[in-house]
Amino acid sequence: MAEKPDFHLYSRTTHGEEIVSADDTIIIRFPSIRSVLSTSWINGGYREDVSAVIISHPPSQTFTQPDLKRVTVESYLTTISKKFQLDPSITSGLLTGAPVKDAAIVTHSMNGIEITAVATSGFGKYDDHRVKSDDEPMEFFSDAVNIVLIIGAEIPDHDMVRAVTLAAEAKTNVFMELMKQHRLDSRKSSAYSTDGIVIIAQKNLENTLKNLKEYADIEDLIKSTVNEATRIILERIYPDRNTVEQNILDRLRRFSITEEDIFEKSLSMQGPGDKGAFFSTLHDIAKQPSLLAAVTAVIHIMDEIRQNLVPEEAGKIAARKILRVMPEICGLMPDQEFLFLLRSDEPIDSHLEKIIAWIAKKKIS
C-alpha cells in the first residue's frame, strides 16, 4: 500500500481555500466553485469546474534523462494529481524549478477584500527557440516565476485577464529593480518571465466587483501583494548583495566566472603556480574595497553594452582605462606582461579575468 502523503497546512483564506504542501508539491483546494484562469498544461484557460491547483517540483531527472524523454508535463501533472487523490480532469497545475519550501505566500486585505499571492520559481523550457530532435531529452531553467493569485471577491470575466496584467506588471517591477542593483544578470533578462500564472476568483458572492478599474485600491492591493511575494522568493534565490557580494568573486559569479577560471588564466603568467597559495591570495584581494569598486565599474560597463545603452567600442575603451589602473590600486606597478594582457581584442570579461589573475599572482610573488 502506498504511503499516505504528510500534508502541511501553509494557509487558509477567509473564503475557505486551503494551501497545503506534501512531497514537494503545493496543493490549493477550493471548498466550492471558483472562476479560474490559468496557463496550466492541464485544464488551462478559463474554467469554472476546476476544484484544485497544484504546483509541483519534479525530481531533476524527470524530463532530462534520455530514458525518460517521453515523459510529458501533462502526464506528470496527471500522475501527481492522482497521487493526492485529485481528479485530473478538474485539476490545474504548474511546475516549479525549486523546492516548494522556498515558495512565498503573502496575504493582504483592504475594505473586506482579501488577496493572497503564491509565488514560486518557474520551470520554463530551456533554450526553447532551438529545435530538438526526437532523441534529445527536454531541458528546463528555473529563472522564471510562477504566480497564483487568489482574489477574495467575484469579478467579471474580462477582469480575470486584467488581474493577469496587474500581477505580471508587479512581478516585472521587482525584476527590473534587482537588475538595476546588478543582482540579476541583464544578459538573461528574457528568461526572467512569468512562467505560469493562475488567477482564482470567487463565484456567486454578494460582493461582486463589477469592474476592477472602478476599484483602484483593489488594483493596488493586487500589485502590492504580488510584488511582496515575488520579492520574497527572489531574495531567497538572489540574496542581498550588501551581505553576500562584498567581494569580487561573488560579483563575478553572475557572469559564470569562478575562481577556477581565474586560476586557469594565471597559469600562462610568470610566477609560482601553487593553486592553494593563489586561491588564498585571490580571496584576500577580492575583499579589497578599492579593487571591488573598480571591478564593479567594469561590470556596470559590461551591462550597459549588453543593454545597448552604450556602443560596444566606446565601452571597451572606458573599461580598459579602468583595468589599467587596477594594479596601482593594489600597490603594484604594471610591467610588460601586464600591458601585453590588454593588447588583444578580447571581450571585457576575459580581460577582467586576466587582470585579476595577474594581480593575485604578483601578490604571491
PDB file of N, CA, C and O in Angstrom, residues 97-135:
ATOM      1  N   GLY A  97      10.710  25.122 -10.459  1.00  0.00           N
ATOM      2  CA  GLY A  97      12.089  24.689 -10.615  1.00  0.00           C
ATOM      3  C   GLY A  97      12.850  24.662  -9.311  1.00  0.00           C
ATOM      4  O   GLY A  97      14.041  24.365  -9.292  1.00  0.00           O
ATOM      5  N   ALA A  98      12.199  24.985  -8.193  1.00  0.00           N
ATOM      6  CA  ALA A  98      12.853  24.997  -6.891  1.00  0.00           C
ATOM      7  C   ALA A  98      11.968  24.266  -5.887  1.00  0.00           C
ATOM      8  O   ALA A  98      10.758  24.131  -6.091  1.00  0.00           O
ATOM      9  N   PRO A  99      12.529  23.771  -4.793  1.00  0.00           N
ATOM     10  CA  PRO A  99      11.707  23.093  -3.774  1.00  0.00           C
ATOM     11  C   PRO A  99      10.589  24.004  -3.286  1.00  0.00           C
ATOM     12  O   PRO A  99      10.761  25.217  -3.163  1.00  0.00           O
ATOM     13  N   VAL A 100       9.430  23.418  -3.014  1.00  0.00           N
ATOM     14  CA  VAL A 100       8.276  24.234  -2.637  1.00  0.00           C
ATOM     15  C   VAL A 100       8.457  24.889  -1.264  1.00  0.00           C
ATOM     16  O   VAL A 100       7.734  25.826  -0.926  1.00  0.00           O
ATOM     17  N   LYS A 101       9.433  24.443  -0.496  1.00  0.00           N
ATOM     18  CA  LYS A 101       9.689  25.105   0.788  1.00  0.00           C
ATOM     19  C   LYS A 101      10.159  26.537   0.575  1.00  0.00           C
ATOM     20  O   LYS A 101      10.086  27.365   1.496  1.00  0.00           O
ATOM     21  N   ASP A 102      10.641  26.844  -0.629  1.00  0.00           N
ATOM     22  CA  ASP A 102      11.091  28.197  -0.939  1.00  0.00           C
ATOM     23  C   ASP A 102       9.962  29.078  -1.467  1.00  0.00           C
ATOM     24  O   ASP A 102      10.191  30.246  -1.806  1.00  0.00           O
ATOM     25  N   ALA A 103       8.751  28.536  -1.553  1.00  0.00           N
ATOM     26  CA  ALA A 103       7.621  29.327  -2.051  1.00  0.00           C
ATOM     27  C   ALA A 103       7.320  30.482  -1.097  1.00  0.00           C
ATOM     28  O   ALA A 103       7.605  30.411   0.105  1.00  0.00           O
ATOM     29  N   ALA A 104       6.750  31.550  -1.642  1.00  0.00           N
ATOM     30  CA  ALA A 104       6.349  32.707  -0.833  1.00  0.00           C
ATOM     31  C   ALA A 104       4.838  32.835  -0.899  1.00  0.00           C
ATOM     32  O   ALA A 104       4.252  32.821  -1.982  1.00  0.00           O
ATOM     33  N   ILE A 105       4.202  32.954   0.256  1.00  0.00           N
ATOM     34  CA  ILE A 105       2.752  33.117   0.337  1.00  0.00           C
ATOM     35  C   ILE A 105       2.463  34.380   1.129  1.00  0.00           C
ATOM     36  O   ILE A 105       2.864  34.512   2.287  1.00  0.00           O
ATOM     37  N   VAL A 106       1.786  35.323   0.483  1.00  0.00           N
ATOM     38  CA  VAL A 106       1.516  36.628   1.090  1.00  0.00           C
ATOM     39  C   VAL A 106       0.024  36.930   0.986  1.00  0.00           C
ATOM     40  O   VAL A 106      -0.580  36.722  -0.072  1.00  0.00           O
ATOM     41  N   THR A 107      -0.575  37.418   2.073  1.00  0.00           N
ATOM     42  CA  THR A 107      -1.989  37.798   2.082  1.00  0.00           C
ATOM     43  C   THR A 107      -2.141  39.234   2.566  1.00  0.00           C
ATOM     44  O   THR A 107      -1.581  39.601   3.603  1.00  0.00           O
ATOM     45  N   HIS A 108      -2.861  40.052   1.795  1.00  0.00           N
ATOM     46  CA  HIS A 108      -3.189  41.418   2.175  1.00  0.00           C
ATOM     47  C   HIS A 108      -4.702  41.602   2.087  1.00  0.00           C
ATOM     48  O   HIS A 108      -5.360  40.969   1.253  1.00  0.00           O
ATOM     49  N   SER A 109      -5.236  42.465   2.926  1.00  0.00           N
ATOM     50  CA  SER A 109      -6.677  42.733   2.911  1.00  0.00           C
ATOM     51  C   SER A 109      -6.945  44.232   2.920  1.00  0.00           C
ATOM     52  O   SER A 109      -6.154  45.019   3.454  1.00  0.00           O
ATOM     53  N   MET A 110      -8.074  44.608   2.312  1.00  0.00           N
ATOM     54  CA  MET A 110      -8.493  46.008   2.301  1.00  0.00           C
ATOM     55  C   MET A 110      -9.991  46.068   2.024  1.00  0.00           C
ATOM     56  O   MET A 110     -10.488  45.422   1.094  1.00  0.00           O
ATOM     57  N   ASN A 111     -10.699  46.825   2.853  1.00  0.00           N
ATOM     58  CA  ASN A 111     -12.138  47.030   2.673  1.00  0.00           C
ATOM     59  C   ASN A 111     -12.900  45.715   2.539  1.00  0.00           C
ATOM     60  O   ASN A 111     -13.827  45.589   1.731  1.00  0.00           O
ATOM     61  N   GLY A 112     -12.499  44.724   3.306  1.00  0.00           N
ATOM     62  CA  GLY A 112     -13.190  43.452   3.294  1.00  0.00           C
ATOM     63  C   GLY A 112     -12.804  42.526   2.169  1.00  0.00           C
ATOM     64  O   GLY A 112     -13.339  41.414   2.065  1.00  0.00           O
ATOM     65  N   ILE A 113     -11.884  42.937   1.300  1.00  0.00           N
ATOM     66  CA  ILE A 113     -11.416  42.096   0.187  1.00  0.00           C
ATOM     67  C   ILE A 113     -10.035  41.547   0.532  1.00  0.00           C
ATOM     68  O   ILE A 113      -9.121  42.310   0.871  1.00  0.00           O
ATOM     69  N   GLU A 114      -9.888  40.243   0.448  1.00  0.00           N
ATOM     70  CA  GLU A 114      -8.615  39.587   0.764  1.00  0.00           C
ATOM     71  C   GLU A 114      -7.946  39.105  -0.528  1.00  0.00           C
ATOM     72  O   GLU A 114      -8.592  38.489  -1.373  1.00  0.00           O
ATOM     73  N   ILE A 115      -6.668  39.394  -0.654  1.00  0.00           N
ATOM     74  CA  ILE A 115      -5.863  38.948  -1.806  1.00  0.00           C
ATOM     75  C   ILE A 115      -4.717  38.093  -1.289  1.00  0.00           C
ATOM     76  O   ILE A 115      -3.991  38.505  -0.387  1.00  0.00           O
ATOM     77  N   THR A 116      -4.557  36.906  -1.847  1.00  0.00           N
ATOM     78  CA  THR A 116      -3.436  36.032  -1.492  1.00  0.00           C
ATOM     79  C   THR A 116      -2.628  35.730  -2.744  1.00  0.00           C
ATOM     80  O   THR A 116      -3.195  35.377  -3.782  1.00  0.00           O
ATOM     81  N   ALA A 117      -1.305  35.882  -2.645  1.00  0.00           N
ATOM     82  CA  ALA A 117      -0.409  35.565  -3.760  1.00  0.00           C
ATOM     83  C   ALA A 117       0.543  34.454  -3.343  1.00  0.00           C
ATOM     84  O   ALA A 117       1.123  34.498  -2.252  1.00  0.00           O
ATOM     85  N   VAL A 118       0.682  33.464  -4.213  1.00  0.00           N
ATOM     86  CA  VAL A 118       1.648  32.384  -4.020  1.00  0.00           C
ATOM     87  C   VAL A 118       2.666  32.499  -5.150  1.00  0.00           C
ATOM     88  O   VAL A 118       2.302  32.448  -6.330  1.00  0.00           O
ATOM     89  N   ALA A 119       3.928  32.668  -4.803  1.00  0.00           N
ATOM     90  CA  ALA A 119       4.990  32.792  -5.806  1.00  0.00           C
ATOM     91  C   ALA A 119       5.995  31.662  -5.630  1.00  0.00           C
ATOM     92  O   ALA A 119       6.409  31.356  -4.512  1.00  0.00           O
ATOM     93  N   THR A 120       6.355  31.033  -6.733  1.00  0.00           N
ATOM     94  CA  THR A 120       7.396  30.008  -6.714  1.00  0.00           C
ATOM     95  C   THR A 120       8.317  30.240  -7.901  1.00  0.00           C
ATOM     96  O   THR A 120       7.991  30.992  -8.823  1.00  0.00           O
ATOM     97  N   SER A 121       9.453  29.578  -7.861  1.00  0.00           N
ATOM     98  CA  SER A 121      10.320  29.594  -9.037  1.00  0.00           C
ATOM     99  C   SER A 121       9.576  28.953 -10.196  1.00  0.00           C
ATOM    100  O   SER A 121       8.732  28.078 -10.013  1.00  0.00           O
ATOM    101  N   GLY A 122       9.877  29.417 -11.404  1.00  0.00           N
ATOM    102  CA  GLY A 122       9.236  28.839 -12.581  1.00  0.00           C
ATOM    103  C   GLY A 122       9.904  27.543 -13.005  1.00  0.00           C
ATOM    104  O   GLY A 122      10.809  27.035 -12.364  1.00  0.00           O
ATOM    105  N   PHE A 123       9.450  27.017 -14.124  1.00  0.00           N
ATOM    106  CA  PHE A 123      10.030  25.802 -14.679  1.00  0.00           C
ATOM    107  C   PHE A 123       9.924  25.872 -16.191  1.00  0.00           C
ATOM    108  O   PHE A 123       9.390  24.990 -16.841  1.00  0.00           O
ATOM    109  N   GLY A 124      10.368  26.989 -16.756  1.00  0.00           N
ATOM    110  CA  GLY A 124      10.240  27.194 -18.195  1.00  0.00           C
ATOM    111  C   GLY A 124      11.194  26.333 -18.979  1.00  0.00           C
ATOM    112  O   GLY A 124      12.263  25.963 -18.505  1.00  0.00           O
ATOM    113  N   LYS A 125      10.811  26.001 -20.210  1.00  0.00           N
ATOM    114  CA  LYS A 125      11.662  25.159 -21.054  1.00  0.00           C
ATOM    115  C   LYS A 125      12.911  25.928 -21.454  1.00  0.00           C
ATOM    116  O   LYS A 125      12.857  27.062 -21.902  1.00  0.00           O
ATOM    117  N   TYR A 126      14.051  25.305 -21.305  1.00  0.00           N
ATOM    118  CA  TYR A 126      15.335  25.933 -21.599  1.00  0.00           C
ATOM    119  C   TYR A 126      15.601  25.951 -23.102  1.00  0.00           C
ATOM    120  O   TYR A 126      15.322  24.983 -23.808  1.00  0.00           O
ATOM    121  N   ASP A 127      16.128  27.090 -23.576  1.00  0.00           N
ATOM    122  CA  ASP A 127      16.552  27.190 -24.975  1.00  0.00           C
ATOM    123  C   ASP A 127      15.418  26.807 -25.918  1.00  0.00           C
ATOM    124  O   ASP A 127      15.580  26.026 -26.849  1.00  0.00           O
ATOM    125  N   ASP A 128      14.248  27.381 -25.657  1.00  0.00           N
ATOM    126  CA  ASP A 128      13.035  26.949 -26.336  1.00  0.00           C
ATOM    127  C   ASP A 128      13.048  27.248 -27.840  1.00  0.00           C
ATOM    128  O   ASP A 128      12.296  26.652 -28.598  1.00  0.00           O
ATOM    129  N   HIS A 129      13.932  28.197 -28.256  1.00  0.00           N
ATOM    130  CA  HIS A 129      13.957  28.543 -29.677  1.00  0.00           C
ATOM    131  C   HIS A 129      14.685  27.499 -30.513  1.00  0.00           C
ATOM    132  O   HIS A 129      14.570  27.482 -31.726  1.00  0.00           O
ATOM    133  N   ARG A 130      15.420  26.620 -29.846  1.00  0.00           N
ATOM    134  CA  ARG A 130      16.212  25.635 -30.567  1.00  0.00           C
ATOM    135  C   ARG A 130      15.367  24.400 -30.858  1.00  0.00           C
ATOM    136  O   ARG A 130      14.658  23.890 -29.996  1.00  0.00           O
ATOM    137  N   VAL A 131      15.444  23.919 -32.086  1.00  0.00           N
ATOM    138  CA  VAL A 131      14.691  22.725 -32.470  1.00  0.00           C
ATOM    139  C   VAL A 131      15.389  21.502 -31.890  1.00  0.00           C
ATOM    140  O   VAL A 131      16.588  21.307 -32.070  1.00  0.00           O
ATOM    141  N   LYS A 132      14.639  20.682 -31.156  1.00  0.00           N
ATOM    142  CA  LYS A 132      15.210  19.485 -30.548  1.00  0.00           C
ATOM    143  C   LYS A 132      14.828  18.248 -31.342  1.00  0.00           C
ATOM    144  O   LYS A 132      13.730  18.172 -31.897  1.00  0.00           O
ATOM    145  N   SER A 133      15.716  17.299 -31.391  1.00  0.00           N
ATOM    146  CA  SER A 133      15.428  16.052 -32.089  1.00  0.00           C
ATOM    147  C   SER A 133      14.571  15.155 -31.198  1.00  0.00           C
ATOM    148  O   SER A 133      14.460  15.369 -29.993  1.00  0.00           O
ATOM    149  N   ASP A 134      13.984  14.131 -31.805  1.00  0.00           N
ATOM    150  CA  ASP A 134      13.139  13.218 -31.040  1.00  0.00           C
ATOM    151  C   ASP A 134      13.921  12.461 -29.975  1.00  0.00           C
ATOM    152  O   ASP A 134      13.370  12.030 -28.972  1.00  0.00           O
ATOM    153  N   ASP A 135      15.225  12.297 -30.193  1.00  0.00           N
ATOM    154  CA  ASP A 135      16.042  11.533 -29.252  1.00  0.00           C
ATOM    155  C   ASP A 135      16.668  12.400 -28.175  1.00  0.00           C
ATOM    156  O   ASP A 135      17.402  11.905 -27.330  1.00  0.00           O
TER     157      ASP A 135
END
